Short mmCIF file of C-alpha atoms in Angstrom, two decimals:
data_model
loop_
_atom_site.label_atom_id
_atom_site.label_comp_id
_atom_site.label_asym_id
_atom_site.label_seq_id
_atom_site.Cartn_x
_atom_site.Cartn_y
_atom_site.Cartn_z
CA MET A 1 -13.82 29.30 -0.72
CA ILE A 2 -11.82 28.05 -3.85
CA ASN A 3 -8.79 30.15 -4.79
CA TRP A 4 -5.54 29.52 -6.42
CA ALA A 5 -3.50 28.91 -3.20
CA ASN A 6 -6.22 26.37 -1.94
CA PHE A 7 -6.14 24.56 -5.41
CA VAL A 8 -2.25 24.25 -5.27
CA SER A 9 -2.45 23.23 -1.73
CA GLN A 10 -4.87 20.63 -2.78
CA VAL A 11 -2.80 19.45 -5.46
CA PHE A 12 0.20 18.76 -3.15
CA ASN A 13 -1.99 17.09 -0.57
CA GLY A 14 -3.14 14.66 -3.52
CA LEU A 15 0.47 14.22 -4.65
CA ALA A 16 1.09 13.04 -0.82
CA LEU A 17 -1.74 10.76 -0.74
CA GLY A 18 -1.29 9.33 -4.34
CA ALA A 19 2.37 8.50 -3.43
CA LEU A 20 1.18 6.90 -0.30
CA LEU A 21 -1.46 4.92 -2.29
CA ALA A 22 1.13 3.92 -4.77
CA LEU A 23 3.43 2.43 -2.40
CA ILE A 24 0.66 0.30 -0.56
CA SER A 25 -0.86 -0.67 -3.94
CA SER A 26 2.45 -1.82 -5.48
CA GLY A 27 2.71 -4.42 -2.40
CA LEU A 28 -0.88 -5.62 -3.04
CA THR A 29 -0.63 -5.78 -6.84
CA ILE A 30 2.90 -7.77 -6.68
CA ILE A 31 1.23 -10.23 -4.42
CA TYR A 32 -1.94 -10.71 -6.33
CA GLY A 33 0.16 -10.69 -9.62
CA THR A 34 2.56 -13.44 -8.40
CA LEU A 35 0.48 -15.45 -5.97
CA GLY A 36 -3.03 -14.93 -7.32
CA VAL A 37 -4.17 -14.00 -3.73
CA LEU A 38 -6.25 -11.32 -2.98
CA ASN A 39 -5.10 -10.02 0.38
CA LEU A 40 -7.69 -8.26 2.38
CA ALA A 41 -5.40 -8.27 5.49
CA HIS A 42 -3.37 -5.69 3.48
CA GLY A 43 -4.81 -2.69 5.35
CA ALA A 44 -4.29 -4.11 8.57
CA MET A 45 -0.70 -4.43 7.74
CA PHE A 46 -0.58 -0.84 6.86
CA MET A 47 -1.83 -0.35 10.45
CA LEU A 48 0.32 -2.76 12.07
CA GLY A 49 3.47 -0.98 10.41
CA GLY A 50 2.08 2.12 11.98
CA TYR A 51 1.62 0.68 15.54
CA ALA A 52 5.07 -1.09 15.41
CA GLY A 53 6.89 1.96 14.35
CA TYR A 54 5.00 3.92 17.29
CA VAL A 55 6.38 1.28 19.75
CA ALA A 56 9.83 1.73 18.37
CA TYR A 57 9.75 5.24 18.63
CA SER A 58 8.24 5.31 22.27
CA TYR A 59 11.62 3.36 23.32
CA THR A 60 14.14 4.94 21.16
CA GLY A 61 13.01 8.46 20.25
CA SER A 62 14.16 7.76 16.70
CA PHE A 63 12.02 8.12 13.75
CA LEU A 64 14.50 6.11 11.58
CA VAL A 65 14.57 3.35 14.06
CA ALA A 66 10.59 3.28 13.94
CA VAL A 67 10.57 3.26 10.06
CA LEU A 68 13.03 0.21 10.05
CA ALA A 69 10.99 -1.52 13.04
CA GLY A 70 7.62 -0.96 11.35
CA SER A 71 8.71 -1.97 7.93
CA LEU A 72 10.64 -5.39 9.28
CA PHE A 73 8.04 -6.35 11.76
CA VAL A 74 5.07 -6.34 9.02
CA GLY A 75 7.56 -8.04 6.55
CA LEU A 76 8.04 -10.73 9.21
CA VAL A 77 4.37 -10.95 9.70
CA GLY A 78 3.78 -11.29 6.22
CA ILE A 79 6.50 -14.09 5.80
CA LEU A 80 4.67 -15.91 8.74
CA MET A 81 1.37 -15.49 7.31
CA GLU A 82 2.45 -16.97 4.01
CA ARG A 83 4.13 -19.84 5.39
CA VAL A 84 1.67 -20.86 8.10
CA ILE A 85 -1.82 -19.89 6.43
CA ILE A 86 -1.66 -18.47 3.01
CA ARG A 87 0.29 -21.30 1.50
CA HIS A 88 -2.58 -23.59 2.00
CA PHE A 89 -4.82 -21.66 -0.04
CA TYR A 90 -3.06 -21.23 -3.47
CA SER A 91 -5.29 -23.80 -4.92
CA ARG A 92 -8.48 -23.06 -3.15
CA PRO A 93 -11.22 -20.70 -4.62
CA HIS A 94 -10.85 -17.18 -4.48
CA GLU A 95 -13.69 -17.03 -1.96
CA ASP A 96 -11.64 -18.89 0.48
CA GLN A 97 -8.65 -16.60 -0.04
CA LEU A 98 -10.89 -13.49 0.59
CA LEU A 99 -12.36 -15.05 3.62
CA VAL A 100 -9.12 -16.01 5.29
CA THR A 101 -7.40 -12.71 4.68
CA PHE A 102 -10.37 -10.74 5.81
CA GLY A 103 -10.38 -12.69 9.10
CA LEU A 104 -6.70 -12.08 9.50
CA GLY A 105 -7.13 -8.66 8.90
CA ILE A 106 -9.80 -8.39 11.78
CA VAL A 107 -7.69 -10.68 14.06
CA PHE A 108 -4.91 -8.24 13.77
CA VAL A 109 -7.10 -4.98 14.36
CA GLU A 110 -8.61 -6.54 17.35
CA LEU A 111 -5.02 -7.58 18.81
CA VAL A 112 -4.04 -3.89 18.35
CA ARG A 113 -7.11 -2.74 19.87
CA LEU A 114 -6.67 -5.01 22.82
CA ALA A 115 -3.09 -3.91 23.37
CA PHE A 116 -3.31 -0.13 22.62
CA GLY A 117 -6.93 0.60 23.10
CA SER A 118 -9.13 2.77 20.65
CA GLN A 119 -7.55 6.04 21.41
CA SER A 120 -5.37 7.56 18.61
CA GLN A 121 -1.59 7.42 18.91
CA LEU A 122 0.87 9.79 17.41
CA VAL A 123 4.24 9.46 16.03
CA PRO A 124 5.84 13.05 15.76
CA ALA A 125 7.44 13.96 12.71
CA PRO A 126 11.62 14.07 12.78
CA ALA A 127 12.86 17.26 13.75
CA ILE A 128 14.58 17.90 10.42
CA PHE A 129 11.20 17.78 8.67
CA SER A 130 9.20 19.77 11.20
CA GLY A 131 7.48 22.93 10.64
CA ILE A 132 6.52 24.61 7.32
CA THR A 133 8.31 25.41 4.06
CA SER A 134 7.75 28.44 1.88
CA LEU A 135 7.36 27.42 -1.71
CA GLY A 136 7.25 31.11 -2.87
CA PHE A 137 3.63 31.33 -3.49
CA MET A 138 2.61 29.32 -0.51
CA PHE A 139 3.48 27.76 2.90
CA TYR A 140 3.35 23.97 3.19
CA PRO A 141 3.98 21.46 5.78
CA THR A 142 7.42 20.18 5.54
CA TYR A 143 6.88 16.79 6.47
CA ARG A 144 4.15 16.27 3.86
CA LEU A 145 6.87 17.15 1.15
CA ALA A 146 9.43 14.83 2.63
CA VAL A 147 6.57 12.25 2.39
CA VAL A 148 6.58 12.39 -1.39
CA GLY A 149 10.28 12.21 -1.44
CA ILE A 150 10.60 9.32 0.89
CA ILE A 151 7.96 7.20 -0.64
CA ALA A 152 9.64 8.09 -4.29
CA VAL A 153 12.85 6.69 -2.84
CA ALA A 154 10.93 3.44 -1.59
CA LEU A 155 9.36 3.02 -4.94
CA THR A 156 12.53 3.38 -6.60
CA ALA A 157 14.10 0.75 -4.49
CA LEU A 158 11.14 -1.56 -5.14
CA PHE A 159 11.51 -0.90 -8.86
CA LEU A 160 15.31 -1.78 -8.80
CA VAL A 161 14.44 -4.98 -6.92
CA LEU A 162 11.65 -6.02 -9.47
CA TYR A 163 13.55 -4.96 -12.53
CA ARG A 164 17.13 -5.19 -11.91
CA THR A 165 17.62 -8.40 -9.74
CA ARG A 166 17.33 -12.07 -10.38
CA ILE A 167 14.48 -12.50 -7.79
CA GLY A 168 12.80 -9.56 -9.33
CA MET A 169 13.02 -11.46 -12.83
CA ILE A 170 11.66 -14.60 -11.32
CA VAL A 171 8.49 -12.50 -9.69
CA ARG A 172 7.76 -10.91 -13.02
CA ALA A 173 8.04 -14.25 -14.41
CA GLY A 174 5.62 -15.82 -12.06
CA ILE A 175 3.23 -12.88 -12.61
CA GLU A 176 3.14 -14.05 -16.40
CA ASP A 177 3.23 -17.81 -16.00
CA SER A 178 3.84 -19.51 -12.21
CA MET A 179 3.62 -22.97 -13.89
CA MET A 180 6.51 -22.40 -16.25
CA VAL A 181 8.64 -20.88 -13.52
CA ASP A 182 7.91 -24.08 -11.53
CA ALA A 183 8.68 -26.51 -14.43
CA LEU A 184 12.16 -24.65 -14.66
CA GLY A 185 13.10 -25.92 -11.32
CA ILE A 186 12.63 -22.89 -9.43
CA ASN A 187 11.22 -23.22 -5.75
CA VAL A 188 8.15 -21.33 -6.45
CA TYR A 189 7.19 -21.28 -2.85
CA ARG A 190 10.11 -19.75 -1.63
CA VAL A 191 9.79 -16.83 -4.13
CA PHE A 192 6.05 -16.84 -3.13
CA MET A 193 7.20 -16.44 0.53
CA ILE A 194 9.58 -13.63 -0.41
CA VAL A 195 6.99 -11.72 -2.68
CA PHE A 196 4.40 -11.75 0.23
CA GLY A 197 7.09 -10.64 2.61
CA ILE A 198 8.06 -7.68 0.22
CA GLY A 199 4.34 -6.89 -0.38
CA ALA A 200 3.72 -6.72 3.38
CA MET A 201 6.91 -4.64 4.09
CA ALA A 202 5.57 -2.03 1.62
CA ALA A 203 2.23 -1.61 3.39
CA GLY A 204 4.23 -1.54 6.80
CA PHE A 205 6.69 1.17 5.50
CA ALA A 206 3.75 3.22 4.42
CA GLY A 207 2.05 2.98 7.60
CA ILE A 208 4.73 4.29 9.67
CA VAL A 209 5.73 6.91 7.17
CA ASN A 210 2.28 8.22 7.29
CA ALA A 211 1.93 8.11 11.16
CA PRO A 212 2.91 11.79 11.32
CA VAL A 213 0.49 12.92 9.02
CA VAL A 214 -2.69 10.98 10.44
CA SER A 215 -2.89 9.66 13.87
CA LEU A 216 -2.94 6.02 14.50
CA THR A 217 -6.02 4.16 15.18
CA PRO A 218 -6.70 0.30 15.04
CA GLY A 219 -9.07 0.96 12.13
CA ILE A 220 -6.98 3.29 9.91
CA GLY A 221 -6.29 0.37 7.59
CA ASP A 222 -9.97 0.05 6.50
CA ASP A 223 -10.27 3.00 4.49
CA ILE A 224 -6.78 2.75 2.86
CA LEU A 225 -7.69 -0.68 1.80
CA VAL A 226 -10.72 0.29 -0.27
CA GLN A 227 -8.59 3.12 -1.80
CA THR A 228 -5.92 0.82 -2.55
CA PHE A 229 -8.11 -1.88 -4.36
CA VAL A 230 -9.62 1.06 -6.34
CA VAL A 231 -5.81 2.17 -7.28
CA VAL A 232 -5.02 -1.52 -8.54
CA VAL A 233 -8.11 -1.72 -10.46
CA ILE A 234 -7.38 1.66 -12.28
CA GLY A 235 -3.81 1.24 -12.66
CA GLY A 236 -4.06 -2.69 -13.82
CA VAL A 237 -3.99 -5.74 -11.58
CA GLY A 238 -0.41 -7.11 -11.45
CA SER A 239 1.24 -4.01 -12.94
CA PHE A 240 3.87 -2.09 -10.77
CA PRO A 241 3.83 0.90 -13.05
CA GLY A 242 0.13 0.98 -13.11
CA ALA A 243 -0.01 0.97 -9.25
CA ILE A 244 2.01 4.16 -9.35
CA LEU A 245 -0.13 5.78 -11.99
CA GLY A 246 -3.29 4.70 -10.56
CA GLY A 247 -2.21 5.80 -6.97
CA LEU A 248 -1.42 9.53 -8.10
CA ILE A 249 -4.59 9.59 -10.07
CA ALA A 250 -6.72 8.54 -7.11
CA GLY A 251 -4.80 10.83 -4.82
CA GLU A 252 -5.57 13.69 -6.83
CA ILE A 253 -9.08 12.90 -7.34
CA ILE A 254 -9.84 12.59 -3.64
CA SER A 255 -7.98 15.51 -2.85
CA ILE A 256 -9.37 17.84 -5.25
CA THR A 257 -13.04 16.69 -5.03
CA SER A 258 -12.79 17.23 -1.21
CA MET A 259 -11.81 20.84 -1.82
CA ILE A 260 -15.03 21.16 -3.59
CA ASN A 261 -17.41 18.92 -1.69
CA PRO A 262 -15.63 16.45 0.56
CA GLY A 263 -18.89 14.23 0.53
CA TYR A 264 -18.20 13.38 -3.12
CA ALA A 265 -14.75 12.54 -2.95
CA TYR A 266 -15.32 8.47 -2.69
CA VAL A 267 -18.19 9.12 -5.44
CA MET A 268 -15.79 10.57 -7.98
CA LEU A 269 -13.23 7.96 -7.05
CA PHE A 270 -15.37 5.06 -7.76
CA ALA A 271 -16.74 6.78 -10.89
CA ALA A 272 -13.30 7.01 -12.37
CA MET A 273 -12.81 3.29 -11.61
CA THR A 274 -16.15 2.45 -13.41
CA LEU A 275 -14.99 4.57 -16.18
CA VAL A 276 -11.73 2.73 -16.46
CA LEU A 277 -13.40 -0.63 -16.30
CA VAL A 278 -15.75 0.22 -19.15
CA LEU A 279 -12.95 1.73 -21.39
CA ARG A 280 -10.00 -0.51 -20.45
CA PRO A 281 -11.29 -3.71 -18.42
CA TYR A 282 -7.80 -4.68 -17.32
CA GLY A 283 -6.70 -1.02 -16.24
CA LEU A 284 -4.65 1.59 -17.70
CA LEU A 285 -1.46 -0.23 -17.75
CA GLY A 286 -2.82 -3.77 -16.95
CA THR A 287 -2.87 -6.80 -19.35
CA ARG A 288 -4.87 -10.08 -19.50
CA GLY A 289 -3.86 -11.91 -16.26
CA ARG A 290 -4.57 -15.17 -14.77
CA GLU A 291 -7.88 -16.62 -15.07
#
């Protein structure tokens, strides 16, 4: 039965999901905008962040340590991926990039399945955010509210890195014209490595932050990858603000549609993407990018 309380609850759910998608999509859109690489292993990196955080939590009992460990581990994995494999595919066709990142994603998933099995794992929410909170007109899980705040802080930090630092200026210049950045004497390959690491770290951070909400399984990154690509298309490829806007829109579409008929949640999401592609082929906040 649909009532006001259910609707408001789903709006909050959509906000939490949208913030999560915005963070993951921001990493993906930065990588593609700067490097021109469609990283199909991004969902697996989200999963790796959750499992790395789970291992850290198992040994320390500290959620903060788990968040730091999950983020840094996936950031390191991203840097190693870029230096060892991805770097050799910049000049290759996009089909090759898709295949190699898709293959890497499968490798990560199967390695985790080998190490932890297929059973789900749970990272409990920190004690300070446990229980429920009264909003006056409804009760809502405290940690889901905290997730919105945590991700908002992470997105703000990422925004400051991109728009208030020298490396951010170089990254944004690389999105517009990487050849010109190279011509100015800047080591673009070092920038590419950092960008890939930052994008991967964003996915890993999201993975461990989301772990107390949805239990961990090796395939948890598959669905989130599909949603993330839709978010990037809706917001605009290469646009950081577009990733945030697209994430919030996608989160609300999935959540509110699920309240009415869960079977049509993805239908409505892809319908929204199709509508955006028809009306604005480069996304809501996107511009004509690399050819």
